[in-house]
Amino acid sequence: MSTSSVPRPEPAAPSRPFRGPALPLVARHRIPEGALPALALFAAVRSAGILVVIVANHLTGHPLARSLAHSWDSRWYLHIATQGYGHLIWITPSGGVQADWAFFPLYPGLIRALTTVLPLTPGQAGLFVAWAAAGAAAYGIYVLAHHLYGRAVATALVGLWAVLPHAVELTIAYTESLFAALAVWSLYCVLKGRWLWAGSLAALAGLSRPTGFAVAAAVGLAAAQEVLRRRGRVPATLWAGALTAPLGWLAYVLWVGQQTGDPLGGYFKIQSAWDSRFDFGAGALRFLRALFLHGGGFVYPAALMIVAVSVVLFGLLCLDRAPLALVVFAGVLVLLVVGGSGSFSSKPRFLLPVFPLLIPPARALARTWRVRPAQALLVGGALAVVSLLYGAYVTVVAHSPL
């Protein structure tokens, strides 16, 4: 008997899973594979660095945590956090007047906020911010590199960043870790097309350091590249992000100008009193001449070597055809270090946030790990030992500015 005329029930429509409201960006983020071991490696190396500094302080008869919370610029940031701006100046031996307006406000502002809500001293709060930001930066570096190159390169990149000779400055009360965290997450948002997040984080980076405009430049040029690539058919969030990116840096520079009575030039006069200006490399040439004629301590030749290697690494980064945002960010900061004046011993610190420079060696180290893991471990271990010893030396023993 034919059943073709028998009515058949309609197949039930496949049910869709319930979707709640969209979660915020942070809640939707998934931890990439291998991130936790890489972060454990970073934490182990930098914790060892803190321990070596404490031991060095003990051996030299200093308070155990003095070099961590009260080194050089740290004292200025802690004073701003407790007293505000306009209350601290320093008259140099040459008669120059150095004012606290040279220091950007985000880091001391976070210290002030923490001491307001938690029972912490300003020094403890400064270290808390620095250490938390260093962890956030290391995770951001892993996420960005994992997105571009995969797990092996991402792990190598985080490891190399942890063992830089001057990586000790990630774990003292300085702004490098905070600036690095904001920069790397802003650049990651650029790569993911999250333009409003990229611009907002770049604006915060501009409030953290004088070199913060490098992040805004990277966001702006990457946005321009996207506009050209898509022939102007871009979302409004791209324009909003690109316009937001420089606002933090511009706002502080103009505020300092207003305080000094010279809205456009006041901030740059303040920086000149600190011998911090872009002189197209004239100061670097004077330093080289003095170094070759009269010699210098260990710190200055080491700083020269670090700067020279960074220039080479930038060339390799360009040859690697890295994304434009990373190249611009690294290029602006390398240019400022090479072409800027100021103490040469501080220049390695200014290069610390420039993690893209480590991408070429990280890729090489990842390839070595696949075929000769013992050699890769030997290189990494040697770099870690050098980093720990050099970090303790420059923070505890050497008298050169950090």
mmCIF file of C-alpha atoms in Angstrom:
data_model
loop_
_atom_site.group_PDB
_atom_site.id
_atom_site.type_symbol
_atom_site.label_atom_id
_atom_site.label_comp_id
_atom_site.label_asym_id
_atom_site.label_seq_id
_atom_site.Cartn_x
_atom_site.Cartn_y
_atom_site.Cartn_z
ATOM 1 C CA MET A 1 0.000 0.000 0.000
ATOM 2 C CA SER A 2 1.344 3.332 -1.023
ATOM 3 C CA THR A 3 1.892 5.773 1.748
ATOM 4 C CA SER A 4 2.715 8.726 -0.445
ATOM 5 C CA SER A 5 -0.644 10.340 0.280
ATOM 6 C CA VAL A 6 -0.353 9.919 4.031
ATOM 7 C CA PRO A 7 0.236 13.323 5.672
ATOM 8 C CA ARG A 8 3.673 13.556 7.208
ATOM 9 C CA PRO A 9 4.497 15.798 10.128
ATOM 10 C CA GLU A 10 6.708 18.752 9.276
ATOM 11 C CA PRO A 11 10.229 18.325 10.620
ATOM 12 C CA ALA A 12 10.760 20.435 13.658
ATOM 13 C CA ALA A 13 12.860 23.519 13.028
ATOM 14 C CA PRO A 14 16.268 23.159 14.657
ATOM 15 C CA SER A 15 16.295 25.015 17.912
ATOM 16 C CA ARG A 16 18.842 27.759 18.326
ATOM 17 C CA PRO A 17 20.850 27.934 21.496
ATOM 18 C CA PHE A 18 19.854 30.734 23.798
ATOM 19 C CA ARG A 19 22.084 33.766 23.386
ATOM 20 C CA GLY A 20 22.145 36.214 26.211
ATOM 21 C CA PRO A 21 23.134 39.829 25.844
ATOM 22 C CA ALA A 22 26.551 40.491 24.344
ATOM 23 C CA LEU A 23 29.304 40.416 26.927
ATOM 24 C CA PRO A 24 31.906 43.148 27.291
ATOM 25 C CA LEU A 25 35.174 42.761 25.417
ATOM 26 C CA VAL A 26 37.088 41.613 28.506
ATOM 27 C CA ALA A 27 34.513 38.961 29.403
ATOM 28 C CA ARG A 28 34.449 37.627 25.814
ATOM 29 C CA HIS A 29 38.223 37.245 25.672
ATOM 30 C CA ARG A 30 39.467 33.664 25.580
ATOM 31 C CA ILE A 31 42.874 32.800 26.987
ATOM 32 C CA PRO A 32 44.986 31.457 24.111
ATOM 33 C CA GLU A 33 46.669 28.085 24.413
ATOM 34 C CA GLY A 34 49.998 28.178 26.221
ATOM 35 C CA ALA A 35 49.497 31.566 27.864
ATOM 36 C CA LEU A 36 49.708 30.334 31.458
ATOM 37 C CA PRO A 37 53.115 28.610 31.092
ATOM 38 C CA ALA A 38 54.492 31.705 29.341
ATOM 39 C CA LEU A 39 53.222 33.966 32.116
ATOM 40 C CA ALA A 40 54.636 31.590 34.733
ATOM 41 C CA LEU A 41 58.013 31.859 33.002
ATOM 42 C CA PHE A 42 57.791 35.653 33.002
ATOM 43 C CA ALA A 43 56.755 35.759 36.673
ATOM 44 C CA ALA A 44 59.557 33.396 37.682
ATOM 45 C CA VAL A 45 62.270 35.423 35.940
ATOM 46 C CA ARG A 46 61.093 38.793 37.198
ATOM 47 C CA SER A 47 60.495 37.471 40.738
ATOM 48 C CA ALA A 48 64.076 36.222 40.701
ATOM 49 C CA GLY A 49 65.096 39.717 39.585
ATOM 50 C CA ILE A 50 63.331 41.252 42.577
ATOM 51 C CA LEU A 51 65.000 38.762 44.911
ATOM 52 C CA VAL A 52 68.463 39.519 43.480
ATOM 53 C CA VAL A 53 67.899 43.257 43.974
ATOM 54 C CA ILE A 54 66.841 42.657 47.597
ATOM 55 C CA VAL A 55 69.931 40.520 48.223
ATOM 56 C CA ALA A 56 72.146 43.179 46.607
ATOM 57 C CA ASN A 57 70.620 45.812 48.883
ATOM 58 C CA HIS A 58 71.331 43.608 51.895
ATOM 59 C CA LEU A 59 74.941 43.013 50.872
ATOM 60 C CA THR A 60 75.558 46.731 50.372
ATOM 61 C CA GLY A 61 73.909 47.727 53.639
ATOM 62 C CA HIS A 62 70.876 49.437 52.092
ATOM 63 C CA PRO A 63 67.234 49.028 53.129
ATOM 64 C CA LEU A 64 65.998 45.892 51.383
ATOM 65 C CA ALA A 65 63.320 47.507 49.202
ATOM 66 C CA ARG A 66 64.869 50.956 48.760
ATOM 67 C CA SER A 67 66.029 50.373 45.203
ATOM 68 C CA LEU A 68 62.633 48.986 44.224
ATOM 69 C CA ALA A 69 60.374 51.786 45.411
ATOM 70 C CA HIS A 70 62.637 54.833 45.749
ATOM 71 C CA SER A 71 65.055 54.905 42.799
ATOM 72 C CA TRP A 72 65.633 58.130 40.890
ATOM 73 C CA ASP A 73 62.358 59.101 39.150
ATOM 74 C CA SER A 74 60.350 56.980 41.591
ATOM 75 C CA ARG A 75 60.794 59.676 44.233
ATOM 76 C CA TRP A 76 59.254 62.267 41.918
ATOM 77 C CA TYR A 77 56.262 60.062 41.130
ATOM 78 C CA LEU A 78 55.660 59.275 44.799
ATOM 79 C CA HIS A 79 55.878 62.964 45.713
ATOM 80 C CA ILE A 80 53.344 63.863 42.992
ATOM 81 C CA ALA A 81 51.050 61.084 44.241
ATOM 82 C CA THR A 82 51.076 62.475 47.777
ATOM 83 C CA GLN A 83 51.435 66.239 47.252
ATOM 84 C CA GLY A 84 50.217 66.909 43.702
ATOM 85 C CA TYR A 85 51.952 68.979 41.032
ATOM 86 C CA GLY A 86 53.787 72.238 41.461
ATOM 87 C CA HIS A 87 55.344 71.471 44.851
ATOM 88 C CA LEU A 88 58.733 69.991 43.934
ATOM 89 C CA ILE A 89 61.593 71.549 42.005
ATOM 90 C CA TRP A 90 65.310 70.782 41.796
ATOM 91 C CA ILE A 91 68.046 73.286 41.086
ATOM 92 C CA THR A 92 70.804 71.559 39.128
ATOM 93 C CA PRO A 93 74.507 72.397 39.692
ATOM 94 C CA SER A 94 74.402 74.385 36.436
ATOM 95 C CA GLY A 95 71.467 76.474 37.679
ATOM 96 C CA GLY A 96 68.714 74.719 35.710
ATOM 97 C CA VAL A 97 65.287 74.465 37.316
ATOM 98 C CA GLN A 98 63.723 71.011 37.042
ATOM 99 C CA ALA A 99 60.021 70.872 37.892
ATOM 100 C CA ASP A 100 57.692 67.963 38.554
ATOM 101 C CA TRP A 101 55.514 68.930 35.573
ATOM 102 C CA ALA A 102 57.916 66.869 33.423
ATOM 103 C CA PHE A 103 56.272 63.694 34.793
ATOM 104 C CA PHE A 104 52.994 62.514 33.284
ATOM 105 C CA PRO A 105 50.018 61.998 35.603
ATOM 106 C CA LEU A 106 48.568 58.513 35.080
ATOM 107 C CA TYR A 107 51.032 56.552 37.218
ATOM 108 C CA PRO A 108 51.015 58.889 40.248
ATOM 109 C CA GLY A 109 47.243 59.159 39.868
ATOM 110 C CA LEU A 110 46.894 55.376 40.179
ATOM 111 C CA ILE A 111 49.200 55.394 43.211
ATOM 112 C CA ARG A 112 47.060 58.093 44.831
ATOM 113 C CA ALA A 113 43.885 56.106 44.101
ATOM 114 C CA LEU A 114 45.301 52.920 45.635
ATOM 115 C CA THR A 115 46.522 54.619 48.803
ATOM 116 C CA THR A 116 43.084 56.180 49.172
ATOM 117 C CA VAL A 117 41.181 52.882 49.152
ATOM 118 C CA LEU A 118 43.802 50.421 50.476
ATOM 119 C CA PRO A 119 46.110 50.506 53.531
ATOM 120 C CA LEU A 120 49.262 50.880 51.426
ATOM 121 C CA THR A 121 52.136 53.308 51.562
ATOM 122 C CA PRO A 122 52.829 55.236 48.328
ATOM 123 C CA GLY A 123 55.910 53.080 47.709
ATOM 124 C CA GLN A 124 53.928 49.858 48.120
ATOM 125 C CA ALA A 125 51.179 51.175 45.860
ATOM 126 C CA GLY A 126 53.744 52.165 43.241
ATOM 127 C CA LEU A 127 55.203 48.669 43.230
ATOM 128 C CA PHE A 128 51.733 47.109 43.087
ATOM 129 C CA VAL A 129 50.840 49.150 39.999
ATOM 130 C CA ALA A 130 54.169 48.401 38.342
ATOM 131 C CA TRP A 131 53.994 44.654 38.987
ATOM 132 C CA ALA A 132 50.348 44.337 37.946
ATOM 133 C CA ALA A 133 51.012 46.323 34.784
ATOM 134 C CA ALA A 134 54.060 44.187 33.979
ATOM 135 C CA GLY A 135 51.902 41.070 34.180
ATOM 136 C CA ALA A 136 49.225 42.658 31.994
ATOM 137 C CA ALA A 137 51.870 43.699 29.475
ATOM 138 C CA ALA A 138 53.421 40.217 29.364
ATOM 139 C CA TYR A 139 50.000 38.667 28.791
ATOM 140 C CA GLY A 140 49.230 41.221 26.079
ATOM 141 C CA ILE A 141 52.532 40.458 24.350
ATOM 142 C CA TYR A 142 51.671 36.758 24.392
ATOM 143 C CA VAL A 143 48.162 37.311 23.022
ATOM 144 C CA LEU A 144 49.401 39.601 20.247
ATOM 145 C CA ALA A 145 52.238 37.296 19.209
ATOM 146 C CA HIS A 146 49.993 34.221 19.403
ATOM 147 C CA HIS A 147 47.547 35.970 17.071
ATOM 148 C CA LEU A 148 50.311 36.711 14.538
ATOM 149 C CA TYR A 149 52.769 33.818 14.846
ATOM 150 C CA GLY A 150 51.447 31.068 17.120
ATOM 151 C CA ARG A 151 52.286 29.608 20.498
ATOM 152 C CA ALA A 152 56.026 28.965 20.128
ATOM 153 C CA VAL A 153 56.920 32.483 18.996
ATOM 154 C CA ALA A 154 54.591 34.023 21.594
ATOM 155 C CA THR A 155 56.292 32.093 24.397
ATOM 156 C CA ALA A 156 59.753 33.012 23.111
ATOM 157 C CA LEU A 157 58.755 36.680 22.841
ATOM 158 C CA VAL A 158 57.511 36.840 26.427
ATOM 159 C CA GLY A 159 60.646 35.045 27.615
ATOM 160 C CA LEU A 160 62.972 37.395 25.759
ATOM 161 C CA TRP A 161 61.117 40.429 27.104
ATOM 162 C CA ALA A 162 61.560 39.072 30.633
ATOM 163 C CA VAL A 163 65.345 38.661 30.241
ATOM 164 C CA LEU A 164 66.226 41.979 28.653
ATOM 165 C CA PRO A 165 69.265 43.481 30.412
ATOM 166 C CA HIS A 166 67.179 46.397 31.672
ATOM 167 C CA ALA A 167 64.007 44.411 32.442
ATOM 168 C CA VAL A 168 64.557 45.115 36.149
ATOM 169 C CA GLU A 169 62.811 48.418 35.495
ATOM 170 C CA LEU A 170 59.576 46.493 34.969
ATOM 171 C CA THR A 171 59.618 45.653 38.663
ATOM 172 C CA ILE A 172 60.568 48.966 40.274
ATOM 173 C CA ALA A 173 58.307 51.961 40.846
ATOM 174 C CA TYR A 174 58.651 53.290 37.292
ATOM 175 C CA THR A 175 56.189 53.856 34.457
ATOM 176 C CA GLU A 176 57.667 51.504 31.845
ATOM 177 C CA SER A 177 55.454 48.536 32.714
ATOM 178 C CA LEU A 178 52.293 50.664 32.745
ATOM 179 C CA PHE A 179 53.163 52.255 29.404
ATOM 180 C CA ALA A 180 54.033 48.860 27.911
ATOM 181 C CA ALA A 181 50.723 47.342 29.038
ATOM 182 C CA LEU A 182 48.653 50.141 27.536
ATOM 183 C CA ALA A 183 50.712 50.125 24.329
ATOM 184 C CA VAL A 184 50.565 46.397 23.665
ATOM 185 C CA TRP A 185 46.820 46.140 24.247
ATOM 186 C CA SER A 186 46.190 49.185 22.079
ATOM 187 C CA LEU A 187 48.257 47.637 19.269
ATOM 188 C CA TYR A 188 46.461 44.309 19.687
ATOM 189 C CA CYS A 189 43.121 46.091 19.335
ATOM 190 C CA VAL A 190 44.415 47.690 16.119
ATOM 191 C CA LEU A 191 45.250 44.246 14.721
ATOM 192 C CA LYS A 192 41.766 43.002 15.670
ATOM 193 C CA GLY A 193 40.008 46.045 14.223
ATOM 194 C CA ARG A 194 38.694 47.258 17.593
ATOM 195 C CA TRP A 195 39.428 50.877 16.846
ATOM 196 C CA LEU A 196 37.625 52.580 19.709
ATOM 197 C CA TRP A 197 39.426 50.396 22.242
ATOM 198 C CA ALA A 198 42.718 51.020 20.448
ATOM 199 C CA GLY A 199 42.238 54.786 20.556
ATOM 200 C CA SER A 200 41.125 54.830 24.194
ATOM 201 C CA LEU A 201 44.112 52.780 25.343
ATOM 202 C CA ALA A 202 46.439 54.946 23.244
ATOM 203 C CA ALA A 203 45.020 58.038 24.955
ATOM 204 C CA LEU A 204 45.792 56.481 28.349
ATOM 205 C CA ALA A 205 49.296 55.590 27.151
ATOM 206 C CA GLY A 206 49.702 59.260 26.261
ATOM 207 C CA LEU A 207 48.978 60.124 29.882
ATOM 208 C CA SER A 208 51.615 57.733 31.191
ATOM 209 C CA ARG A 209 54.860 58.844 29.535
ATOM 210 C CA PRO A 210 56.220 61.666 27.321
ATOM 211 C CA THR A 211 56.797 59.060 24.595
ATOM 212 C CA GLY A 212 53.158 57.986 24.765
ATOM 213 C CA PHE A 213 52.374 59.701 21.475
ATOM 214 C CA ALA A 214 54.194 56.813 19.741
ATOM 215 C CA VAL A 215 51.112 54.667 20.378
ATOM 216 C CA ALA A 216 48.841 57.374 18.959
ATOM 217 C CA ALA A 217 51.059 57.586 15.864
ATOM 218 C CA ALA A 218 50.815 53.817 15.399
ATOM 219 C CA VAL A 219 47.023 53.858 15.744
ATOM 220 C CA GLY A 220 46.660 56.846 13.409
ATOM 221 C CA LEU A 221 48.860 55.475 10.622
ATOM 222 C CA ALA A 222 47.307 52.018 10.855
ATOM 223 C CA ALA A 223 43.879 53.658 10.577
ATOM 224 C CA ALA A 224 45.025 55.639 7.529
ATOM 225 C CA GLN A 225 46.285 52.426 5.927
ATOM 226 C CA GLU A 226 42.898 50.810 6.533
ATOM 227 C CA VAL A 227 41.078 53.789 5.010
ATOM 228 C CA LEU A 228 43.204 53.542 1.873
ATOM 229 C CA ARG A 229 42.856 49.770 1.672
ATOM 230 C CA ARG A 230 39.072 49.916 1.929
ATOM 231 C CA ARG A 231 38.784 53.091 -0.163
ATOM 232 C CA GLY A 232 37.147 55.055 2.616
ATOM 233 C CA ARG A 233 34.497 52.455 3.440
ATOM 234 C CA VAL A 234 35.368 52.164 7.109
ATOM 235 C CA PRO A 235 33.213 52.185 10.246
ATOM 236 C CA ALA A 236 32.749 55.319 12.276
ATOM 237 C CA THR A 237 34.564 53.664 15.173
ATOM 238 C CA LEU A 238 37.803 53.781 13.162
ATOM 239 C CA TRP A 239 37.585 57.569 12.866
ATOM 240 C CA ALA A 240 36.626 57.874 16.529
ATOM 241 C CA GLY A 241 39.557 55.705 17.641
ATOM 242 C CA ALA A 242 42.086 57.544 15.479
ATOM 243 C CA LEU A 243 40.918 60.923 16.782
ATOM 244 C CA THR A 244 40.834 59.765 20.414
ATOM 245 C CA ALA A 245 44.338 58.255 20.374
ATOM 246 C CA PRO A 246 46.405 61.479 20.784
ATOM 247 C CA LEU A 247 44.064 63.227 23.220
ATOM 248 C CA GLY A 248 45.734 62.081 26.441
ATOM 249 C CA TRP A 249 49.185 63.282 25.449
ATOM 250 C CA LEU A 250 47.893 66.540 23.986
ATOM 251 C CA ALA A 251 45.732 67.283 27.030
ATOM 252 C CA TYR A 252 48.624 67.014 29.460
ATOM 253 C CA VAL A 253 51.059 68.960 27.291
ATOM 254 C CA LEU A 254 48.544 71.802 26.914
ATOM 255 C CA TRP A 255 47.706 71.728 30.628
ATOM 256 C CA VAL A 256 51.384 72.126 31.563
ATOM 257 C CA GLY A 257 51.659 74.944 29.034
ATOM 258 C CA GLN A 258 48.702 76.662 30.628
ATOM 259 C CA GLN A 259 50.277 76.285 34.087
ATOM 260 C CA THR A 260 53.518 77.864 32.891
ATOM 261 C CA GLY A 261 51.837 80.676 30.947
ATOM 262 C CA ASP A 262 53.047 79.367 27.572
ATOM 263 C CA PRO A 263 50.289 77.048 26.264
ATOM 264 C CA LEU A 264 52.196 75.735 23.244
ATOM 265 C CA GLY A 265 55.787 75.820 24.444
ATOM 266 C CA GLY A 266 55.660 75.569 28.217
ATOM 267 C CA TYR A 267 55.872 71.804 28.433
ATOM 268 C CA PHE A 268 58.846 71.647 26.071
ATOM 269 C CA LYS A 269 60.680 74.270 28.146
ATOM 270 C CA ILE A 270 60.114 72.112 31.220
ATOM 271 C CA GLN A 271 61.569 69.109 29.407
ATOM 272 C CA SER A 272 64.548 71.142 28.155
ATOM 273 C CA ALA A 273 65.451 71.922 31.763
ATOM 274 C CA TRP A 274 65.790 68.159 32.190
ATOM 275 C CA ASP A 275 68.008 68.065 29.078
ATOM 276 C CA SER A 276 65.244 66.086 27.382
ATOM 277 C CA ARG A 277 64.635 67.245 23.829
ATOM 278 C CA PHE A 278 64.930 65.972 20.283
ATOM 279 C CA ASP A 279 68.212 67.307 18.881
ATOM 280 C CA PHE A 280 68.555 64.997 15.848
ATOM 281 C CA GLY A 281 71.297 62.981 17.502
ATOM 282 C CA ALA A 282 73.633 65.856 18.444
ATOM 283 C CA GLY A 283 73.614 64.816 22.101
ATOM 284 C CA ALA A 284 74.287 61.186 21.178
ATOM 285 C CA LEU A 285 77.279 62.249 19.062
ATOM 286 C CA ARG A 286 78.684 64.316 21.950
ATOM 287 C CA PHE A 287 78.270 61.313 24.215
ATOM 288 C CA LEU A 288 80.088 59.030 21.769
ATOM 289 C CA ARG A 289 82.950 61.489 21.444
ATOM 290 C CA ALA A 290 83.326 61.786 25.226
ATOM 291 C CA LEU A 291 83.085 58.031 25.669
ATOM 292 C CA PHE A 292 85.799 57.286 23.116
ATOM 293 C CA LEU A 293 88.089 60.073 24.338
ATOM 294 C CA HIS A 294 87.709 59.693 28.079
ATOM 295 C CA GLY A 295 86.107 56.305 28.611
ATOM 296 C CA GLY A 296 83.351 55.612 31.082
ATOM 297 C CA GLY A 297 82.012 53.120 33.560
ATOM 298 C CA PHE A 298 80.379 49.838 32.664
ATOM 299 C CA VAL A 299 76.853 51.255 32.374
ATOM 300 C CA TYR A 300 77.524 53.662 29.493
ATOM 301 C CA PRO A 301 79.201 51.209 27.066
ATOM 302 C CA ALA A 302 76.451 48.703 27.905
ATOM 303 C CA ALA A 303 73.803 51.321 27.134
ATOM 304 C CA LEU A 304 75.507 52.114 23.836
ATOM 305 C CA MET A 305 75.526 48.432 22.894
ATOM 306 C CA ILE A 306 71.824 48.053 23.768
ATOM 307 C CA VAL A 307 70.881 51.062 21.632
ATOM 308 C CA ALA A 308 72.988 49.819 18.704
ATOM 309 C CA VAL A 309 71.418 46.350 18.870
ATOM 310 C CA SER A 310 67.958 47.942 18.989
ATOM 311 C CA VAL A 311 68.633 49.805 15.739
ATOM 312 C CA VAL A 312 69.667 46.528 14.074
ATOM 313 C CA LEU A 313 66.587 44.768 15.440
ATOM 314 C CA PHE A 314 64.367 47.504 14.036
ATOM 315 C CA GLY A 315 65.855 46.872 10.606
ATOM 316 C CA LEU A 316 65.120 43.151 10.997
ATOM 317 C CA LEU A 317 61.567 43.951 12.097
ATOM 318 C CA CYS A 318 61.026 45.926 8.891
ATOM 319 C CA LEU A 319 62.490 43.117 6.780
ATOM 320 C CA ASP A 320 60.158 40.725 8.585
ATOM 321 C CA ARG A 321 57.208 42.687 7.160
ATOM 322 C CA ALA A 322 55.593 43.082 10.553
ATOM 323 C CA PRO A 323 52.208 44.843 10.730
ATOM 324 C CA LEU A 324 52.421 48.598 10.179
ATOM 325 C CA ALA A 325 51.216 49.475 13.682
ATOM 326 C CA LEU A 326 54.084 47.530 15.266
ATOM 327 C CA VAL A 327 56.666 49.019 12.901
ATOM 328 C CA VAL A 328 55.475 52.588 13.518
ATOM 329 C CA PHE A 329 55.377 52.142 17.295
ATOM 330 C CA ALA A 330 58.883 50.671 17.374
ATOM 331 C CA GLY A 331 60.254 53.137 14.821
ATOM 332 C CA VAL A 332 59.050 56.247 16.656
ATOM 333 C CA LEU A 333 60.537 55.105 19.966
ATOM 334 C CA VAL A 334 63.856 54.031 18.435
ATOM 335 C CA LEU A 335 64.048 57.390 16.643
ATOM 336 C CA LEU A 336 63.405 59.262 19.889
ATOM 337 C CA VAL A 337 66.114 57.287 21.677
ATOM 338 C CA VAL A 338 68.706 57.771 18.938
ATOM 339 C CA GLY A 339 67.817 61.381 18.144
ATOM 340 C CA GLY A 340 67.027 62.595 21.650
ATOM 341 C CA SER A 341 69.291 64.194 24.218
ATOM 342 C CA GLY A 342 69.521 63.301 27.879
ATOM 343 C CA SER A 343 71.501 60.832 29.921
ATOM 344 C CA PHE A 344 72.609 57.921 27.767
ATOM 345 C CA SER A 345 72.339 55.545 30.707
ATOM 346 C CA SER A 346 68.546 56.025 30.645
ATOM 347 C CA LYS A 347 68.115 55.167 26.975
ATOM 348 C CA PRO A 348 67.812 51.375 27.484
ATOM 349 C CA ARG A 349 64.877 52.066 29.804
ATOM 350 C CA PHE A 350 63.121 54.030 27.086
ATOM 351 C CA LEU A 351 63.485 51.007 24.786
ATOM 352 C CA LEU A 352 62.012 48.577 27.308
ATOM 353 C CA PRO A 353 58.387 48.944 26.097
ATOM 354 C CA VAL A 354 59.437 48.402 22.453
ATOM 355 C CA PHE A 355 58.594 44.699 22.457
ATOM 356 C CA PRO A 356 58.188 44.450 18.635
ATOM 357 C CA LEU A 357 61.983 44.670 18.329
ATOM 358 C CA LEU A 358 62.142 41.199 19.881
ATOM 359 C CA ILE A 359 59.911 39.558 17.268
ATOM 360 C CA PRO A 360 62.764 38.590 14.856
ATOM 361 C CA PRO A 361 64.915 36.962 17.591
ATOM 362 C CA ALA A 362 61.798 35.324 19.086
ATOM 363 C CA ARG A 363 61.007 33.702 15.744
ATOM 364 C CA ALA A 364 64.607 32.534 15.441
ATOM 365 C CA LEU A 365 64.564 31.153 18.993
ATOM 366 C CA ALA A 366 61.310 29.291 18.314
ATOM 367 C CA ARG A 367 62.845 27.653 15.238
ATOM 368 C CA THR A 368 65.922 26.680 17.260
ATOM 369 C CA TRP A 369 63.727 25.172 19.980
ATOM 370 C CA ARG A 370 62.109 22.812 17.465
ATOM 371 C CA VAL A 371 65.403 21.333 16.282
ATOM 372 C CA ARG A 372 67.928 22.041 19.052
ATOM 373 C CA PRO A 373 66.073 22.624 22.339
ATOM 374 C CA ALA A 374 69.244 22.328 24.432
ATOM 375 C CA GLN A 375 70.812 25.255 22.586
ATOM 376 C CA ALA A 376 67.679 27.348 23.000
ATOM 377 C CA LEU A 377 67.653 26.626 26.737
ATOM 378 C CA LEU A 378 71.321 27.547 27.016
ATOM 379 C CA VAL A 379 70.755 30.883 25.262
ATOM 380 C CA GLY A 380 67.704 31.668 27.383
ATOM 381 C CA GLY A 381 69.451 30.721 30.613
ATOM 382 C CA ALA A 382 72.508 32.819 29.805
ATOM 383 C CA LEU A 383 70.344 35.833 28.979
ATOM 384 C CA ALA A 384 68.435 35.391 32.250
ATOM 385 C CA VAL A 385 71.622 35.354 34.327
ATOM 386 C CA VAL A 386 72.925 38.479 32.579
ATOM 387 C CA SER A 387 69.577 40.225 33.079
ATOM 388 C CA LEU A 388 69.422 39.442 36.810
ATOM 389 C CA LEU A 389 72.986 40.526 37.520
ATOM 390 C CA TYR A 390 72.864 43.628 35.332
ATOM 391 C CA GLY A 391 69.533 44.670 36.823
ATOM 392 C CA ALA A 392 70.880 44.448 40.363
ATOM 393 C CA TYR A 393 74.004 46.343 39.348
ATOM 394 C CA VAL A 394 72.239 49.321 37.754
ATOM 395 C CA THR A 395 69.676 49.670 40.534
ATOM 396 C CA VAL A 396 71.864 49.084 43.587
ATOM 397 C CA VAL A 397 75.549 49.581 42.731
ATOM 398 C CA ALA A 398 75.820 51.981 39.808
ATOM 399 C CA HIS A 399 75.220 55.682 40.397
ATOM 400 C CA SER A 400 74.137 56.416 36.814
ATOM 401 C CA PRO A 401 70.575 57.677 36.272
ATOM 402 C CA LEU A 402 68.076 54.956 35.436
#
